[in-house]
Short mmCIF file of C-alpha atoms and ligand atoms in Angstrom, two decimals:
data_model
loop_
_atom_site.label_atom_id
_atom_site.label_comp_id
_atom_site.label_asym_id
_atom_site.label_seq_id
_atom_site.Cartn_x
_atom_site.Cartn_y
_atom_site.Cartn_z
CA UNK G 1 14.82 -53.30 11.12
CA UNK G 2 12.72 -50.90 13.17
CA UNK G 3 12.74 -52.89 16.31
CA UNK G 4 16.36 -53.43 17.39
CA UNK G 5 15.45 -56.17 19.85
CA UNK G 6 13.22 -58.19 17.38
CA UNK G 7 15.51 -57.59 14.26
CA UNK G 8 17.91 -60.55 14.73
CA UNK G 9 15.07 -63.13 15.74
CA UNK G 10 13.24 -62.05 12.52
CA UNK G 11 16.26 -62.73 10.50
CA UNK G 12 16.39 -66.13 12.17
CA UNK G 13 12.79 -67.03 11.35
CA UNK G 14 13.12 -65.89 7.91
CA UNK G 15 16.38 -67.96 7.41
CA UNK G 16 14.78 -71.01 8.96
CA UNK G 17 11.97 -70.61 6.53
CA UNK G 18 14.35 -70.68 3.59
CA UNK G 19 16.16 -73.67 4.85
CA UNK G 20 12.93 -75.51 5.62
CA UNK G 21 11.67 -74.78 2.09
CA UNK G 22 14.58 -76.53 0.61
CA UNK G 23 13.92 -79.56 2.97
CA UNK G 24 10.51 -79.71 1.46
CA UNK G 25 11.70 -79.58 -1.97
CA UNK G 26 14.38 -82.25 -1.21
CA UNK G 27 11.66 -84.76 0.02
CA UNK G 28 9.82 -84.05 -3.36
CA UNK G 29 12.93 -84.76 -5.27
CA UNK G 30 13.66 -87.96 -3.26
CA UNK G 31 10.16 -89.24 -4.43
CA UNK G 32 11.00 -88.28 -8.22
CA UNK G 33 14.47 -90.10 -7.58
CA UNK G 34 12.70 -93.25 -6.46
CA UNK G 35 10.72 -93.14 -9.76
CA UNK G 36 13.87 -92.63 -11.74
CA UNK G 37 15.69 -95.37 -9.96
CA UNK G 38 12.99 -97.75 -11.15
CA UNK G 39 13.02 -96.43 -14.70
CA UNK G 40 16.72 -97.01 -14.60
CA UNK G 41 16.68 -100.73 -13.67
CA UNK G 42 13.92 -101.17 -16.36
CA UNK G 43 16.27 -99.66 -18.89
CA UNK G 44 19.05 -101.79 -17.63
CA UNK G 45 16.95 -104.98 -18.09
CA UNK G 46 16.12 -104.06 -21.60
CA UNK G 47 19.71 -103.39 -22.51
CA UNK G 48 20.57 -106.91 -21.30
CA UNK G 49 17.84 -108.18 -23.40
CA UNK G 50 19.12 -106.38 -26.51
CA UNK G 51 22.71 -107.49 -25.82
CA UNK G 52 21.80 -111.11 -25.54
CA UNK G 53 19.77 -110.87 -28.80
CA UNK G 54 23.00 -109.48 -30.42
CA UNK G 55 25.03 -112.40 -29.07
CA UNK G 56 22.51 -114.87 -30.22
CA UNK G 57 22.65 -113.47 -33.79
CA UNK G 58 26.51 -113.63 -34.06
CA UNK G 59 26.96 -116.51 -31.66
CA UNK G 60 30.00 -114.84 -30.08
CA UNK G 61 31.08 -113.40 -26.71
CA UNK G 62 31.01 -109.58 -27.00
CA UNK G 63 34.42 -108.75 -25.73
CA UNK G 64 37.49 -106.48 -26.83
CA UNK G 65 37.09 -105.02 -30.36
CA UNK G 66 34.04 -107.08 -30.89
CA UNK G 67 32.36 -105.01 -28.04
CA UNK G 68 33.39 -101.75 -29.51
CA UNK G 69 31.95 -102.95 -33.02
CA UNK G 70 28.87 -103.97 -31.04
CA UNK G 71 28.62 -100.35 -29.58
CA UNK G 72 28.82 -98.96 -33.03
CA UNK G 73 26.05 -101.13 -34.28
CA UNK G 74 23.93 -100.26 -31.31
CA UNK G 75 24.70 -96.67 -32.01
CA UNK G 76 23.26 -97.15 -35.50
CA UNK G 77 20.29 -98.74 -34.18
CA UNK G 78 19.57 -95.97 -31.53
CA UNK G 79 20.56 -98.10 -28.56
CA UNK G 80 23.44 -95.75 -27.51
CA UNK G 81 20.99 -93.05 -27.18
CA UNK G 82 19.45 -94.91 -24.34
CA UNK G 83 22.83 -95.62 -22.76
CA UNK G 84 23.39 -92.03 -22.67
CA UNK G 85 20.00 -91.44 -21.10
CA UNK G 86 21.09 -94.11 -18.40
CA UNK G 87 24.35 -92.19 -17.97
CA UNK G 88 22.37 -88.81 -17.49
CA UNK G 89 20.37 -90.44 -14.93
CA UNK G 90 23.27 -91.67 -12.98
CA UNK G 91 24.81 -88.22 -13.16
CA UNK G 92 21.59 -86.61 -11.90
CA UNK G 93 21.51 -89.13 -9.01
CA UNK G 94 25.20 -88.47 -8.08
CA UNK G 95 24.33 -84.54 -8.15
CA UNK G 96 21.43 -85.46 -5.74
CA UNK G 97 23.72 -87.53 -3.46
CA UNK G 98 26.16 -84.59 -3.44
CA UNK G 99 23.54 -82.00 -2.62
CA UNK G 100 22.21 -84.02 0.37
CA UNK G 101 25.90 -84.16 1.51
CA UNK G 102 26.23 -80.48 1.18
CA UNK G 103 23.39 -79.87 3.47
CA UNK G 104 24.64 -82.28 6.08
CA UNK G 105 28.31 -81.50 5.97
CA UNK G 106 29.77 -77.91 6.22
CA UNK G 107 31.71 -77.86 3.09
CA UNK G 108 29.62 -76.44 0.34
CA UNK G 109 29.70 -76.78 -3.58
CA UNK G 110 31.00 -73.69 -4.88
CA UNK G 111 28.24 -71.27 -4.94
CA UNK G 112 28.23 -70.52 -8.56
CA UNK G 113 27.84 -74.20 -9.41
CA UNK G 114 24.95 -74.26 -7.16
CA UNK G 115 23.52 -71.37 -8.81
CA UNK G 116 23.95 -72.91 -12.13
CA UNK G 117 22.64 -76.41 -11.19
CA UNK G 118 19.69 -75.17 -9.12
CA UNK G 119 18.77 -71.78 -10.46
CA UNK G 120 15.87 -73.04 -12.23
CA UNK G 121 14.48 -74.41 -8.93
CA UNK G 122 13.88 -70.96 -7.37
CA UNK G 123 10.25 -70.20 -7.13
CA UNK G 124 10.33 -67.15 -5.09
CA UNK G 125 13.16 -64.54 -4.51
CA UNK G 126 12.85 -63.28 -0.82
CA UNK G 127 14.31 -59.76 -0.67
CA UNK G 128 14.80 -58.99 2.95
CA UNK G 129 16.55 -56.56 5.24
CA UNK G 130 18.90 -58.90 7.34
CA UNK G 131 20.10 -58.38 10.99
CA UNK G 132 23.20 -60.50 11.65
CA UNK G 133 24.61 -60.81 15.03
CA UNK G 134 26.16 -63.72 17.06
CA UNK G 135 22.61 -65.09 17.33
CA UNK G 136 21.57 -65.05 13.88
CA UNK G 137 24.90 -65.54 12.11
CA UNK G 138 24.95 -69.15 11.67
CA UNK G 139 21.18 -69.46 10.45
CA UNK G 140 21.91 -66.53 8.06
CA UNK G 141 25.04 -68.16 6.65
CA UNK G 142 23.11 -71.61 5.87
CA UNK G 143 20.24 -69.98 4.55
CA UNK G 144 22.41 -67.81 2.10
CA UNK G 145 24.15 -71.02 1.16
CA UNK G 146 20.81 -72.86 0.55
CA UNK G 147 19.73 -73.25 -3.04
CA UNK G 148 16.01 -74.29 -3.00
CA UNK G 149 12.77 -72.87 -3.97
CA UNK G 150 13.15 -69.81 -1.77
CA UNK G 151 16.24 -67.70 -2.71
CA UNK G 152 17.23 -65.26 -0.02
CA UNK G 153 18.23 -61.69 -1.36
CA UNK G 154 19.45 -58.92 0.85
CA UNK G 155 18.50 -55.35 0.60
CA UNK G 156 19.77 -53.67 3.74
CA UNK G 157 22.50 -55.77 5.77
CA UNK G 158 22.91 -54.83 9.45
CA UNK G 159 25.77 -56.62 11.32
CA UNK G 160 26.46 -56.24 14.96
CA UNK G 161 29.45 -57.54 16.84
CA UNK G 162 30.75 -59.77 14.16
CA UNK G 163 34.34 -60.22 13.16
CA UNK G 164 35.99 -58.99 10.00
CA UNK G 165 36.45 -62.57 8.76
CA UNK G 166 32.60 -63.24 9.50
CA UNK G 167 31.55 -60.08 7.55
CA UNK G 168 33.82 -61.33 4.78
CA UNK G 169 32.10 -64.71 4.54
CA UNK G 170 28.84 -63.12 4.76
CA UNK G 171 29.59 -60.75 1.85
CA UNK G 172 30.92 -63.66 -0.30
CA UNK G 173 27.50 -65.42 0.17
CA UNK G 174 25.27 -62.43 -0.58
CA UNK G 175 23.78 -62.29 -3.98
CA UNK G 176 25.68 -59.44 -5.84
CA UNK G 177 22.46 -57.49 -7.35
CA UNK G 178 20.18 -55.71 -5.05
CA UNK G 179 22.26 -54.91 -1.85
CA UNK G 180 21.65 -51.33 -1.28
CA UNK G 181 23.17 -50.74 2.15
CA UNK G 182 25.50 -52.17 4.88
CA UNK G 183 25.45 -51.03 8.50
CA UNK G 184 28.25 -52.29 10.73
CA UNK G 185 27.97 -51.65 14.30
CA UNK G 186 30.00 -52.49 17.45
CA UNK G 187 32.36 -54.60 15.43
CA UNK G 188 36.13 -53.97 16.19
CA UNK G 189 37.19 -53.53 12.39
CA UNK G 190 40.09 -51.34 12.84
CA UNK G 191 41.18 -49.14 9.92
CA UNK G 192 43.05 -52.26 8.25
CA UNK G 193 39.83 -54.32 8.68
CA UNK G 194 37.67 -51.87 6.92
CA UNK G 195 40.26 -51.43 4.27
CA UNK G 196 40.19 -55.12 3.79
CA UNK G 197 36.36 -55.22 3.62
CA UNK G 198 35.86 -52.14 1.10
CA UNK G 199 37.13 -53.94 -2.19
CA UNK G 200 34.43 -56.71 -1.40
CA UNK G 201 31.68 -54.08 -1.02
CA UNK G 202 32.65 -52.59 -4.48
CA UNK G 203 31.30 -55.95 -5.87
CA UNK G 204 27.90 -54.86 -5.14
CA UNK G 205 26.73 -52.46 -7.92
CA UNK G 206 23.61 -51.07 -6.15
CA UNK G 207 25.33 -50.27 -2.82
CA UNK G 208 24.56 -46.75 -2.02
CA UNK G 209 24.79 -46.61 1.79
CA UNK G 210 27.62 -47.44 4.20
CA UNK G 211 27.26 -46.86 7.92
CA UNK G 212 29.72 -47.55 10.57
CA UNK G 213 29.06 -47.13 14.23
CA UNK G 214 31.57 -47.74 16.94
CA UNK G 215 33.92 -49.73 14.82
CA UNK G 216 37.07 -48.88 16.42
CA UNK G 217 38.48 -47.06 13.48
CA UNK G 218 40.62 -44.84 15.82
CA UNK G 219 43.44 -43.44 13.76
CA UNK G 220 46.80 -43.37 15.80
CA UNK G 221 49.59 -41.71 14.07
CA UNK G 222 51.97 -43.39 16.42
CA UNK G 223 50.73 -47.01 15.30
CA UNK G 224 52.90 -48.33 12.40
CA UNK G 225 51.11 -48.95 9.14
CA UNK G 226 48.17 -46.51 9.97
CA UNK G 227 49.04 -44.09 7.09
CA UNK G 228 49.00 -46.99 4.61
CA UNK G 229 45.83 -48.38 5.98
CA UNK G 230 44.25 -44.97 5.59
CA UNK G 231 45.36 -44.72 1.91
CA UNK G 232 43.84 -48.21 1.40
CA UNK G 233 40.71 -46.86 2.90
CA UNK G 234 40.64 -43.97 0.73
CA UNK G 235 41.33 -46.11 -2.51
CA UNK G 236 38.52 -48.65 -1.35
CA UNK G 237 35.92 -45.83 -0.93
CA UNK G 238 36.94 -44.62 -4.34
CA UNK G 239 35.58 -47.85 -5.86
CA UNK G 240 32.02 -47.39 -4.35
CA UNK G 241 30.54 -45.95 -7.54
CA UNK G 242 26.84 -45.58 -6.32
CA UNK G 243 27.68 -44.48 -2.59
CA UNK G 244 25.27 -41.71 -1.61
CA UNK G 245 25.16 -42.13 2.30
CA UNK G 246 28.07 -42.32 4.56
CA UNK G 247 27.74 -42.46 8.33
CA UNK G 248 30.64 -42.65 10.64
CA UNK G 249 29.77 -42.52 14.15
CA UNK G 250 32.26 -42.16 17.27
CA UNK G 251 35.71 -42.54 15.11
CA UNK G 252 38.77 -40.69 16.24
CA UNK G 253 39.88 -39.51 12.78
CA UNK G 254 40.76 -35.89 13.42
CA UNK G 255 42.03 -34.11 10.41
CA UNK G 256 41.50 -37.17 8.20
CA UNK G 257 38.10 -36.30 6.63
CA UNK G 258 39.64 -35.06 3.29
CA UNK G 259 41.49 -38.39 2.84
CA UNK G 260 38.26 -40.12 3.26
CA UNK G 261 35.63 -38.11 1.41
CA UNK G 262 37.59 -36.55 -1.41
CA UNK G 263 38.27 -40.06 -3.25
CA UNK G 264 34.52 -40.72 -3.51
CA UNK G 265 33.45 -40.67 -7.19
CA UNK G 266 30.04 -39.33 -6.45
CA UNK G 267 28.87 -36.46 -4.27
CA UNK G 268 27.20 -37.67 -1.12
CA UNK G 269 23.58 -36.78 -0.34
CA UNK G 270 23.50 -38.05 3.29
CA UNK G 271 26.45 -37.47 5.54
CA UNK G 272 26.31 -38.44 9.23
CA UNK G 273 29.44 -37.64 11.36
CA UNK G 274 28.29 -37.52 14.94
CA UNK G 275 30.81 -38.07 17.82
CA UNK G 276 33.67 -37.71 15.37
CA UNK G 277 35.98 -35.17 16.92
CA UNK G 278 35.98 -33.19 13.81
CA UNK G 279 38.77 -30.73 13.66
CA UNK G 280 38.66 -27.14 11.93
CA UNK G 281 40.43 -28.56 9.02
CA UNK G 282 37.89 -31.30 8.71
CA UNK G 283 34.96 -28.88 8.68
CA UNK G 284 36.87 -26.45 6.40
CA UNK G 285 37.43 -29.40 3.88
CA UNK G 286 33.67 -30.44 4.03
CA UNK G 287 32.33 -26.81 3.32
CA UNK G 288 34.44 -26.78 0.17
CA UNK G 289 34.07 -30.34 -0.91
CA UNK G 290 32.27 -31.70 -3.76
CA UNK G 291 29.52 -33.25 -1.36
CA UNK G 292 28.66 -29.63 0.06
CA UNK G 293 26.10 -28.46 -2.67
CA UNK G 294 24.12 -31.99 -2.84
CA UNK G 295 23.63 -32.67 0.97
CA UNK G 296 20.16 -33.64 1.88
CA UNK G 297 20.89 -34.74 5.41
CA UNK G 298 23.74 -33.63 7.54
CA UNK G 299 24.30 -34.76 11.26
CA UNK G 300 27.19 -33.14 12.87
CA UNK G 301 26.02 -33.64 16.30
CA UNK G 302 28.41 -34.01 19.23
CA UNK G 303 31.05 -32.10 17.55
CA UNK G 304 32.16 -29.05 19.54
CA UNK G 305 31.73 -25.96 17.49
CA UNK G 306 33.34 -22.54 18.28
CA UNK G 307 34.15 -19.14 16.77
CA UNK G 308 36.86 -20.79 14.67
CA UNK G 309 34.80 -23.50 13.01
CA UNK G 310 31.56 -21.48 12.59
CA UNK G 311 32.60 -19.83 9.33
CA UNK G 312 33.03 -23.34 7.83
CA UNK G 313 29.50 -24.38 9.05
CA UNK G 314 28.09 -21.19 7.67
CA UNK G 315 29.84 -21.79 4.32
CA UNK G 316 28.59 -25.42 4.35
CA UNK G 317 25.07 -24.31 5.03
CA UNK G 318 25.06 -21.84 2.36
CA UNK G 319 26.32 -24.42 -0.30
CA UNK G 320 23.57 -26.80 0.83
CA UNK G 321 21.02 -24.20 1.31
CA UNK G 322 18.70 -25.42 -1.57
CA UNK G 323 19.11 -29.21 -0.98
CA UNK G 324 19.46 -29.68 2.74
CA UNK G 325 16.31 -31.16 4.21
CA UNK G 326 17.43 -32.58 7.69
CA UNK G 327 20.16 -31.08 9.98
CA UNK G 328 21.26 -31.97 13.25
CA UNK G 329 23.63 -29.80 15.34
CA UNK G 330 22.66 -31.30 18.73
CA UNK G 331 25.19 -31.22 21.55
CA UNK G 332 27.59 -28.81 19.58
CA UNK G 333 28.13 -26.29 22.32
CA UNK G 334 26.08 -23.66 20.65
CA UNK G 335 25.55 -20.88 23.20
CA UNK G 336 23.61 -17.67 22.59
CA UNK G 337 26.39 -15.65 20.84
CA UNK G 338 27.39 -18.82 18.65
CA UNK G 339 23.80 -19.42 17.57
CA UNK G 340 23.29 -15.60 16.97
CA UNK G 341 26.18 -15.93 14.30
CA UNK G 342 24.47 -19.16 12.81
CA UNK G 343 20.91 -18.07 12.60
CA UNK G 344 21.17 -16.22 9.25
CA UNK G 345 22.72 -19.29 7.77
CA UNK G 346 20.24 -21.48 9.19
CA UNK G 347 17.27 -19.23 8.05
CA UNK G 348 18.75 -19.48 4.47
CA UNK G 349 18.21 -23.19 4.14
CA UNK G 350 14.68 -22.91 2.62
CA UNK G 351 14.29 -26.54 2.03
CA UNK G 352 15.03 -27.78 5.67
CA UNK G 353 12.26 -29.84 6.96
CA UNK G 354 13.74 -31.03 10.40
CA UNK G 355 16.27 -29.18 12.64
CA UNK G 356 17.67 -30.85 15.80
CA UNK G 357 19.47 -28.61 18.24
CA UNK G 358 19.16 -30.39 21.50
CA UNK G 359 21.64 -30.14 24.24
CA UNK G 360 23.03 -26.75 23.36
CA UNK G 361 23.54 -24.35 26.21
CA UNK G 362 20.99 -21.62 25.19
CA UNK G 363 19.27 -19.28 27.49
CA UNK G 364 15.52 -18.55 27.26
CA UNK G 365 16.11 -15.28 25.07
CA UNK G 366 18.57 -17.39 22.76
CA UNK G 367 15.90 -20.02 22.35
CA UNK G 368 13.19 -17.45 21.61
CA UNK G 369 15.33 -15.81 18.93
CA UNK G 370 15.68 -19.48 17.46
CA UNK G 371 12.01 -20.13 17.41
CA UNK G 372 11.31 -16.64 15.85
CA UNK G 373 13.67 -17.62 13.06
CA UNK G 374 12.22 -21.17 12.62
CA UNK G 375 8.73 -19.73 12.29
CA UNK G 376 10.00 -17.98 9.15
CA UNK G 377 11.46 -21.20 7.54
CA UNK G 378 8.80 -22.16 5.15
CA UNK G 379 9.57 -26.00 4.73
CA UNK G 380 10.49 -26.58 8.44
CA UNK G 381 8.06 -29.18 9.99
CA UNK G 382 10.10 -30.17 13.18
CA UNK G 383 12.35 -28.49 15.58
CA UNK G 384 14.00 -30.33 18.44
CA UNK G 385 15.04 -27.41 20.78
CA UNK G 386 17.18 -27.55 23.80
CA UNK G 387 15.85 -27.00 27.45
CA UNK G 388 16.89 -23.37 28.20
CA UNK G 389 19.41 -23.05 30.80
CA UNK G 390 16.94 -21.36 33.03
CA UNK G 391 14.92 -24.73 33.22
CA UNK G 392 17.90 -26.51 34.90
CA UNK G 393 18.46 -26.67 38.64
CA UNK G 394 21.05 -24.31 39.89
CA UNK G 395 24.70 -25.42 39.86
CA UNK G 396 25.07 -26.18 36.16
CA UNK G 397 28.85 -25.39 35.09
CA UNK G 398 29.42 -22.20 33.09
CA UNK G 399 30.19 -23.89 29.70
CA UNK G 400 28.32 -27.15 30.21
CA UNK G 401 29.10 -30.15 28.03
CA UNK G 402 26.24 -32.03 26.28
CA UNK G 403 26.58 -34.97 28.67
CA UNK G 404 26.21 -32.39 31.59
CA UNK G 405 23.12 -31.04 29.92
CA UNK G 406 21.64 -34.23 29.50
CA UNK G 407 22.30 -35.57 33.07
CA UNK G 408 21.65 -32.37 35.07
CA UNK G 409 18.35 -32.39 36.68
CA UNK G 410 15.62 -29.98 35.38
CA UNK G 411 14.12 -27.68 37.78
CA UNK G 412 10.88 -29.32 39.18
CA UNK G 413 9.41 -26.20 40.64
CA UNK G 414 9.39 -24.17 37.38
CA UNK G 415 6.51 -24.98 35.23
CA UNK G 416 8.42 -26.91 32.55
CA UNK G 417 5.31 -26.56 30.35
CA UNK G 418 5.75 -22.69 30.53
CA UNK G 419 8.71 -22.83 28.19
CA UNK G 420 6.78 -24.89 25.69
CA UNK G 421 3.74 -22.57 25.71
CA UNK G 422 5.70 -19.55 25.45
CA UNK G 423 7.59 -21.06 22.30
CA UNK G 424 4.33 -22.16 20.88
CA UNK G 425 2.89 -18.67 21.41
CA UNK G 426 5.50 -17.50 18.93
CA UNK G 427 4.27 -20.04 16.26
CA UNK G 428 0.51 -19.07 16.77
CA UNK G 429 1.46 -15.41 16.48
CA UNK G 430 3.15 -16.23 13.20
CA UNK G 431 0.36 -18.24 11.97
CA UNK G 432 2.37 -21.53 11.83
CA UNK G 433 0.23 -24.49 12.72
CA UNK G 434 2.50 -26.88 10.61
CA UNK G 435 5.63 -26.60 12.66
CA UNK G 436 6.04 -29.09 15.58
CA UNK G 437 8.24 -28.02 18.61
CA UNK G 438 9.65 -30.60 20.83
CA UNK G 439 12.29 -30.88 23.56
CA UNK G 440 11.90 -34.56 23.86
CA UNK G 441 15.18 -35.89 22.71
CA UNK G 442 14.37 -39.58 23.14
CA UNK G 443 11.17 -39.55 20.97
CA UNK G 444 12.30 -37.30 18.41
CA UNK G 445 12.60 -38.90 15.02
CA UNK G 446 13.32 -36.73 11.82
CA UNK G 447 12.00 -39.46 9.68
CA UNK G 448 8.48 -38.67 10.76
CA UNK G 449 8.63 -35.61 8.60
CA UNK G 450 8.78 -37.68 5.50
C1 NAG L 1 30.01 -18.92 23.77
O1 NAG L 1 30.97 -19.97 23.54
C2 NAG L 1 32.19 -19.27 22.86
C3 NAG L 1 33.16 -20.40 22.53
O2 NAG L 1 32.88 -21.57 23.19
C4 NAG L 1 32.86 -18.36 23.83
O3 NAG L 1 33.98 -17.88 23.39
C5 NAG L 1 31.74 -17.35 24.24
O4 NAG L 1 32.25 -16.55 25.21
C6 NAG L 1 30.41 -17.88 24.59
N1 NAG L 1 29.50 -16.92 24.76
C7 NAG L 1 28.61 -16.82 25.69
C8 NAG L 1 27.61 -15.82 25.71
O5 NAG L 1 28.65 -17.61 26.69
C1 NAG L 2 2.15 -30.29 30.81
O1 NAG L 2 1.69 -30.61 29.56
C2 NAG L 2 1.21 -31.93 29.51
C3 NAG L 2 0.72 -32.19 28.16
O2 NAG L 2 0.64 -31.09 27.27
C4 NAG L 2 0.31 -32.28 30.58
O3 NAG L 2 -0.22 -33.50 30.66
C5 NAG L 2 0.79 -31.89 32.02
O4 NAG L 2 -0.27 -32.16 32.99
C6 NAG L 2 1.33 -30.47 32.01
N1 NAG L 2 1.99 -30.27 33.32
C7 NAG L 2 1.75 -29.18 33.98
C8 NAG L 2 2.53 -29.12 35.40
O5 NAG L 2 0.83 -28.41 33.78
#
């Protein structure tokens, strides 16, 4: 999963191995089958001899009632036991033929049947994180359908640019136990598509993480059926008993957060809602919700905050102050005066390990206040700070957006390192050697802290 380019090809390689292992097992089975066929003809011959003997004893043709009497006699003498064995062998050969057919054709025997028939053939359960996109989809489908010595299990499933019906097929094939998370990206689900998938997800008892990125879930009041679809969504989420992590990126669902999150049976520990156009009502709900006091990770980056929403953020931080370990408020439009209002709440988060505040329009003095506060936070190990406005080339708009802060060129003539050494001086003066300061947005990784 780490390498986004290699992810799908690793999945292809793994799935190929699962299918090949089955091929090897089949060749071995065919050799066994050959031996059984020989044994079968030997038994047939023996049966013929015995029947001839019986005829010779009675001197009659064995037909009609005679034949059934004959069978009864044979049963008494133990011959039927042999017949039944022969039937058993025939049945096994039929099953084998059917299995071969399954691999060649696309129609599969029902999965449950396969599991029952072949469950005992599994030698190794392969538990993997799978990355399924258009390139790995077919191979993953075949591998999940393959019952052989290697049984493919999935821990985290990531799907990219895959249709609702393909995701549905995939979920039908996945073993129920063991799936812990699903991550859907760049798939045009729509609200209705997601509502259709959620009941399938509730069949996975260990599922604790659901992440949706750019899944075209925009809520449009003017579209017919959207309210119902949203209700379905809420009911579907209510079925996810073990959900602890919910990530929704770049949805347009302003004002709908309550509908989505209030139905969840358990409080969430990880909430990621970047680029969500959260409304003041959404943030107010979140700060009073049953999730607030259990939050360990919160990402609200790229949601614009102002004087009206800041009280909700402050309430949220105070609720989460003893649990919150990772917080991102990058690109939230926090200027000096908003940051000054927020600092006491941030400082109260004594469990916080990482704090990301990139792409906020702070001046050098606002930034110094931030770092002085950070130096007092005992658990903090990483701070991603914004380039101060003074480090940009002239001409930056008055209230720059995060996109402008990202694209606007930094001033080459000022020593960029001066800001960094000035900030680090604060840390040295406070005796903090365990806190890492960086403005390198692209290489920042909060998970390095853990
Ligand atoms: C900070 O932003 C808020 C809202 O965006 C605005 O009202 C305030 O005047 C700004 N303060 C400064 C110092 O720019
Ligand atoms: C800035 O710092 C980096 C590493 O800390 C160093 O490689 C670079 O030469 C410095 N640049 C200037 C202009 O001092």
